[in-house]
């Protein structure tokens, strides 16, 4: 039978202190990663209509000239580059949570897209794309013939 350890190094173990210590150790292990696990960039929202899908992507601090959008079949890829913010002489980062450098995000769409008709607009750090459904992917009404 498993029994919790109540004593450690000659004194009572404080479970909350041990949890805090474990969290600190885990933070140190994962602090060397370029970005938090599970974080996708850019963050997106998608609205699905009958004729198209509208996708907005958050790209703060990204020069829209350095953003590439490609569509192949039902896959949208947004890629680009975010510059490092320059530091002035004598400055150093206290905290740096926003990533810089290359990024790429691919999304599988619920239908094929007319790639030649995709529209993209960039305003105040938000990229909004309207991706029209391909004619071949649109539902067709089939009439029933009576004899």
PDB file of C-alpha atoms in Angstrom:
ATOM      1  CA  UNK A   1       0.000   0.000   0.000  1.00  0.00           C
ATOM      2  CA  UNK A   2       1.276   3.469  -0.889  1.00  0.00           C
ATOM      3  CA  UNK A   3       1.843   5.827   2.054  1.00  0.00           C
ATOM      4  CA  UNK A   4       2.707   9.515   1.714  1.00  0.00           C
ATOM      5  CA  UNK A   5       6.043  10.611   3.142  1.00  0.00           C
ATOM      6  CA  UNK A   6       5.373  12.838   6.114  1.00  0.00           C
ATOM      7  CA  UNK A   7       8.946  13.533   7.098  1.00  0.00           C
ATOM      8  CA  UNK A   8      11.780  14.831   4.994  1.00  0.00           C
ATOM      9  CA  UNK A   9      15.312  15.548   6.126  1.00  0.00           C
ATOM     10  CA  UNK A  10      14.301  15.385   9.779  1.00  0.00           C
ATOM     11  CA  UNK A  11      11.298  17.738   9.462  1.00  0.00           C
ATOM     12  CA  UNK A  12       7.669  17.572   8.411  1.00  0.00           C
ATOM     13  CA  UNK A  13       7.077  17.842   4.647  1.00  0.00           C
ATOM     14  CA  UNK A  14       4.932  20.777   3.566  1.00  0.00           C
ATOM     15  CA  UNK A  15       2.985  19.594   0.468  1.00  0.00           C
ATOM     16  CA  UNK A  16       2.363  23.155  -0.772  1.00  0.00           C
ATOM     17  CA  UNK A  17       6.046  24.050  -0.502  1.00  0.00           C
ATOM     18  CA  UNK A  18       6.952  20.875  -2.398  1.00  0.00           C
ATOM     19  CA  UNK A  19       4.443  21.715  -5.164  1.00  0.00           C
ATOM     20  CA  UNK A  20       5.919  25.219  -5.432  1.00  0.00           C
ATOM     21  CA  UNK A  21       9.440  23.790  -5.654  1.00  0.00           C
ATOM     22  CA  UNK A  22       8.366  21.308  -8.322  1.00  0.00           C
ATOM     23  CA  UNK A  23       6.689  24.084 -10.353  1.00  0.00           C
ATOM     24  CA  UNK A  24       9.876  26.181 -10.197  1.00  0.00           C
ATOM     25  CA  UNK A  25      11.968  23.258 -11.392  1.00  0.00           C
ATOM     26  CA  UNK A  26       9.560  22.560 -14.274  1.00  0.00           C
ATOM     27  CA  UNK A  27       9.617  26.257 -15.267  1.00  0.00           C
ATOM     28  CA  UNK A  28      13.422  26.123 -15.409  1.00  0.00           C
ATOM     29  CA  UNK A  29      13.347  23.003 -17.596  1.00  0.00           C
ATOM     30  CA  UNK A  30      10.909  24.512 -20.109  1.00  0.00           C
ATOM     31  CA  UNK A  31      12.200  28.094 -20.063  1.00  0.00           C
ATOM     32  CA  UNK A  32      14.799  27.193 -22.678  1.00  0.00           C
ATOM     33  CA  UNK A  33      12.141  26.508 -25.314  1.00  0.00           C
ATOM     34  CA  UNK A  34      11.621  29.153 -27.995  1.00  0.00           C
ATOM     35  CA  UNK A  35       7.919  29.386 -27.215  1.00  0.00           C
ATOM     36  CA  UNK A  36       5.403  27.781 -24.856  1.00  0.00           C
ATOM     37  CA  UNK A  37       4.213  24.304 -25.765  1.00  0.00           C
ATOM     38  CA  UNK A  38       0.976  24.257 -27.702  1.00  0.00           C
ATOM     39  CA  UNK A  39       1.122  27.899 -28.697  1.00  0.00           C
ATOM     40  CA  UNK A  40       0.377  28.486 -32.356  1.00  0.00           C
ATOM     41  CA  UNK A  41       1.322  31.680 -34.163  1.00  0.00           C
ATOM     42  CA  UNK A  42      -0.468  33.516 -35.517  1.00  0.00           C
ATOM     43  CA  UNK A  43      -3.656  33.084 -33.495  1.00  0.00           C
ATOM     44  CA  UNK A  44      -6.651  32.842 -35.842  1.00  0.00           C
ATOM     45  CA  UNK A  45     -10.437  33.007 -35.859  1.00  0.00           C
ATOM     46  CA  UNK A  46     -12.517  31.537 -38.692  1.00  0.00           C
ATOM     47  CA  UNK A  47     -16.121  32.194 -39.772  1.00  0.00           C
ATOM     48  CA  UNK A  48     -17.716  29.723 -42.146  1.00  0.00           C
ATOM     49  CA  UNK A  49     -20.380  30.765 -44.641  1.00  0.00           C
ATOM     50  CA  UNK A  50     -22.132  28.967 -47.506  1.00  0.00           C
ATOM     51  CA  UNK A  51     -19.943  30.588 -50.170  1.00  0.00           C
ATOM     52  CA  UNK A  52     -16.672  31.288 -48.326  1.00  0.00           C
ATOM     53  CA  UNK A  53     -14.654  31.218 -45.131  1.00  0.00           C
ATOM     54  CA  UNK A  54     -13.290  34.351 -43.470  1.00  0.00           C
ATOM     55  CA  UNK A  55     -10.137  33.991 -41.420  1.00  0.00           C
ATOM     56  CA  UNK A  56      -8.539  36.683 -39.294  1.00  0.00           C
ATOM     57  CA  UNK A  57      -5.014  36.295 -37.963  1.00  0.00           C
ATOM     58  CA  UNK A  58      -3.303  38.359 -35.265  1.00  0.00           C
ATOM     59  CA  UNK A  59       0.033  39.624 -36.567  1.00  0.00           C
ATOM     60  CA  UNK A  60       1.080  42.488 -34.270  1.00  0.00           C
ATOM     61  CA  UNK A  61       4.387  44.059 -35.168  1.00  0.00           C
ATOM     62  CA  UNK A  62       4.620  42.183 -38.472  1.00  0.00           C
ATOM     63  CA  UNK A  63       5.323  44.109 -41.667  1.00  0.00           C
ATOM     64  CA  UNK A  64       2.558  43.013 -44.087  1.00  0.00           C
ATOM     65  CA  UNK A  65       5.124  43.030 -46.899  1.00  0.00           C
ATOM     66  CA  UNK A  66       6.839  40.136 -45.079  1.00  0.00           C
ATOM     67  CA  UNK A  67       3.712  37.951 -44.944  1.00  0.00           C
ATOM     68  CA  UNK A  68       3.102  35.165 -47.469  1.00  0.00           C
ATOM     69  CA  UNK A  69      -0.314  33.567 -47.950  1.00  0.00           C
ATOM     70  CA  UNK A  70      -0.698  30.419 -50.020  1.00  0.00           C
ATOM     71  CA  UNK A  71      -3.621  28.123 -50.716  1.00  0.00           C
ATOM     72  CA  UNK A  72      -3.287  24.642 -52.130  1.00  0.00           C
ATOM     73  CA  UNK A  73      -6.545  22.702 -52.352  1.00  0.00           C
ATOM     74  CA  UNK A  74      -8.051  22.922 -48.877  1.00  0.00           C
ATOM     75  CA  UNK A  75      -4.894  24.028 -47.029  1.00  0.00           C
ATOM     76  CA  UNK A  76      -4.133  27.648 -46.144  1.00  0.00           C
ATOM     77  CA  UNK A  77      -0.593  28.559 -45.101  1.00  0.00           C
ATOM     78  CA  UNK A  78       0.335  31.879 -43.502  1.00  0.00           C
ATOM     79  CA  UNK A  79       4.062  32.469 -43.135  1.00  0.00           C
ATOM     80  CA  UNK A  80       6.365  35.395 -42.667  1.00  0.00           C
ATOM     81  CA  UNK A  81       8.910  37.122 -40.511  1.00  0.00           C
ATOM     82  CA  UNK A  82       8.658  39.400 -37.478  1.00  0.00           C
ATOM     83  CA  UNK A  83      11.644  41.669 -36.871  1.00  0.00           C
ATOM     84  CA  UNK A  84      13.302  41.962 -33.471  1.00  0.00           C
ATOM     85  CA  UNK A  85      12.536  45.220 -31.728  1.00  0.00           C
ATOM     86  CA  UNK A  86      15.838  47.104 -31.509  1.00  0.00           C
ATOM     87  CA  UNK A  87      17.180  48.017 -28.082  1.00  0.00           C
ATOM     88  CA  UNK A  88      18.731  51.391 -27.424  1.00  0.00           C
ATOM     89  CA  UNK A  89      22.234  51.585 -26.046  1.00  0.00           C
ATOM     90  CA  UNK A  90      22.299  50.587 -22.373  1.00  0.00           C
ATOM     91  CA  UNK A  91      18.869  48.877 -22.521  1.00  0.00           C
ATOM     92  CA  UNK A  92      18.190  45.208 -21.885  1.00  0.00           C
ATOM     93  CA  UNK A  93      15.035  43.148 -21.767  1.00  0.00           C
ATOM     94  CA  UNK A  94      13.312  42.740 -18.423  1.00  0.00           C
ATOM     95  CA  UNK A  95      10.740  40.412 -20.008  1.00  0.00           C
ATOM     96  CA  UNK A  96      10.389  39.264 -23.601  1.00  0.00           C
ATOM     97  CA  UNK A  97       7.271  37.233 -24.343  1.00  0.00           C
ATOM     98  CA  UNK A  98       6.566  38.195 -27.955  1.00  0.00           C
ATOM     99  CA  UNK A  99       8.473  35.986 -30.335  1.00  0.00           C
ATOM    100  CA  UNK A 100      10.387  37.219 -33.338  1.00  0.00           C
ATOM    101  CA  UNK A 101      11.803  35.543 -36.408  1.00  0.00           C
ATOM    102  CA  UNK A 102      10.194  33.219 -38.934  1.00  0.00           C
ATOM    103  CA  UNK A 103       6.710  31.813 -38.444  1.00  0.00           C
ATOM    104  CA  UNK A 104       4.433  29.516 -40.405  1.00  0.00           C
ATOM    105  CA  UNK A 105       0.945  28.217 -39.729  1.00  0.00           C
ATOM    106  CA  UNK A 106      -1.100  25.880 -41.902  1.00  0.00           C
ATOM    107  CA  UNK A 107      -4.838  25.349 -41.533  1.00  0.00           C
ATOM    108  CA  UNK A 108      -6.958  22.705 -43.170  1.00  0.00           C
ATOM    109  CA  UNK A 109     -10.137  24.302 -44.490  1.00  0.00           C
ATOM    110  CA  UNK A 110     -13.518  22.555 -44.724  1.00  0.00           C
ATOM    111  CA  UNK A 111     -13.513  22.833 -48.537  1.00  0.00           C
ATOM    112  CA  UNK A 112     -11.304  23.604 -51.544  1.00  0.00           C
ATOM    113  CA  UNK A 113     -10.760  27.284 -52.309  1.00  0.00           C
ATOM    114  CA  UNK A 114     -10.663  29.377 -55.492  1.00  0.00           C
ATOM    115  CA  UNK A 115      -7.061  30.474 -54.887  1.00  0.00           C
ATOM    116  CA  UNK A 116      -7.218  33.189 -57.563  1.00  0.00           C
ATOM    117  CA  UNK A 117     -10.136  34.921 -55.795  1.00  0.00           C
ATOM    118  CA  UNK A 118      -8.717  35.061 -52.260  1.00  0.00           C
ATOM    119  CA  UNK A 119      -8.753  38.569 -50.772  1.00  0.00           C
ATOM    120  CA  UNK A 120      -6.463  39.671 -47.933  1.00  0.00           C
ATOM    121  CA  UNK A 121      -6.457  42.950 -45.993  1.00  0.00           C
ATOM    122  CA  UNK A 122      -4.119  44.043 -43.193  1.00  0.00           C
ATOM    123  CA  UNK A 123      -5.172  46.696 -40.672  1.00  0.00           C
ATOM    124  CA  UNK A 124      -3.775  47.472 -37.200  1.00  0.00           C
ATOM    125  CA  UNK A 125      -1.997  44.135 -36.840  1.00  0.00           C
ATOM    126  CA  UNK A 126      -4.950  42.013 -38.025  1.00  0.00           C
ATOM    127  CA  UNK A 127      -4.793  40.113 -41.308  1.00  0.00           C
ATOM    128  CA  UNK A 128      -8.270  39.306 -42.637  1.00  0.00           C
ATOM    129  CA  UNK A 129      -8.663  36.876 -45.511  1.00  0.00           C
ATOM    130  CA  UNK A 130     -11.790  35.932 -47.445  1.00  0.00           C
ATOM    131  CA  UNK A 131     -11.409  32.570 -49.144  1.00  0.00           C
ATOM    132  CA  UNK A 132     -14.230  31.704 -51.594  1.00  0.00           C
ATOM    133  CA  UNK A 133     -15.345  28.110 -51.955  1.00  0.00           C
ATOM    134  CA  UNK A 134     -14.328  26.444 -55.222  1.00  0.00           C
ATOM    135  CA  UNK A 135     -17.213  25.950 -57.675  1.00  0.00           C
ATOM    136  CA  UNK A 136     -16.473  22.223 -57.842  1.00  0.00           C
ATOM    137  CA  UNK A 137     -16.861  21.991 -54.038  1.00  0.00           C
ATOM    138  CA  UNK A 138     -20.207  23.815 -53.823  1.00  0.00           C
ATOM    139  CA  UNK A 139     -23.253  21.659 -53.153  1.00  0.00           C
ATOM    140  CA  UNK A 140     -25.438  21.128 -56.208  1.00  0.00           C
ATOM    141  CA  UNK A 141     -29.183  20.716 -56.218  1.00  0.00           C
ATOM    142  CA  UNK A 142     -30.213  17.650 -58.132  1.00  0.00           C
ATOM    143  CA  UNK A 143     -33.717  17.577 -59.510  1.00  0.00           C
ATOM    144  CA  UNK A 144     -35.700  14.391 -59.492  1.00  0.00           C
ATOM    145  CA  UNK A 145     -37.442  13.474 -62.782  1.00  0.00           C
ATOM    146  CA  UNK A 146     -40.901  12.016 -62.728  1.00  0.00           C
ATOM    147  CA  UNK A 147     -41.890   9.410 -65.323  1.00  0.00           C
TER     148      UNK A 147
END
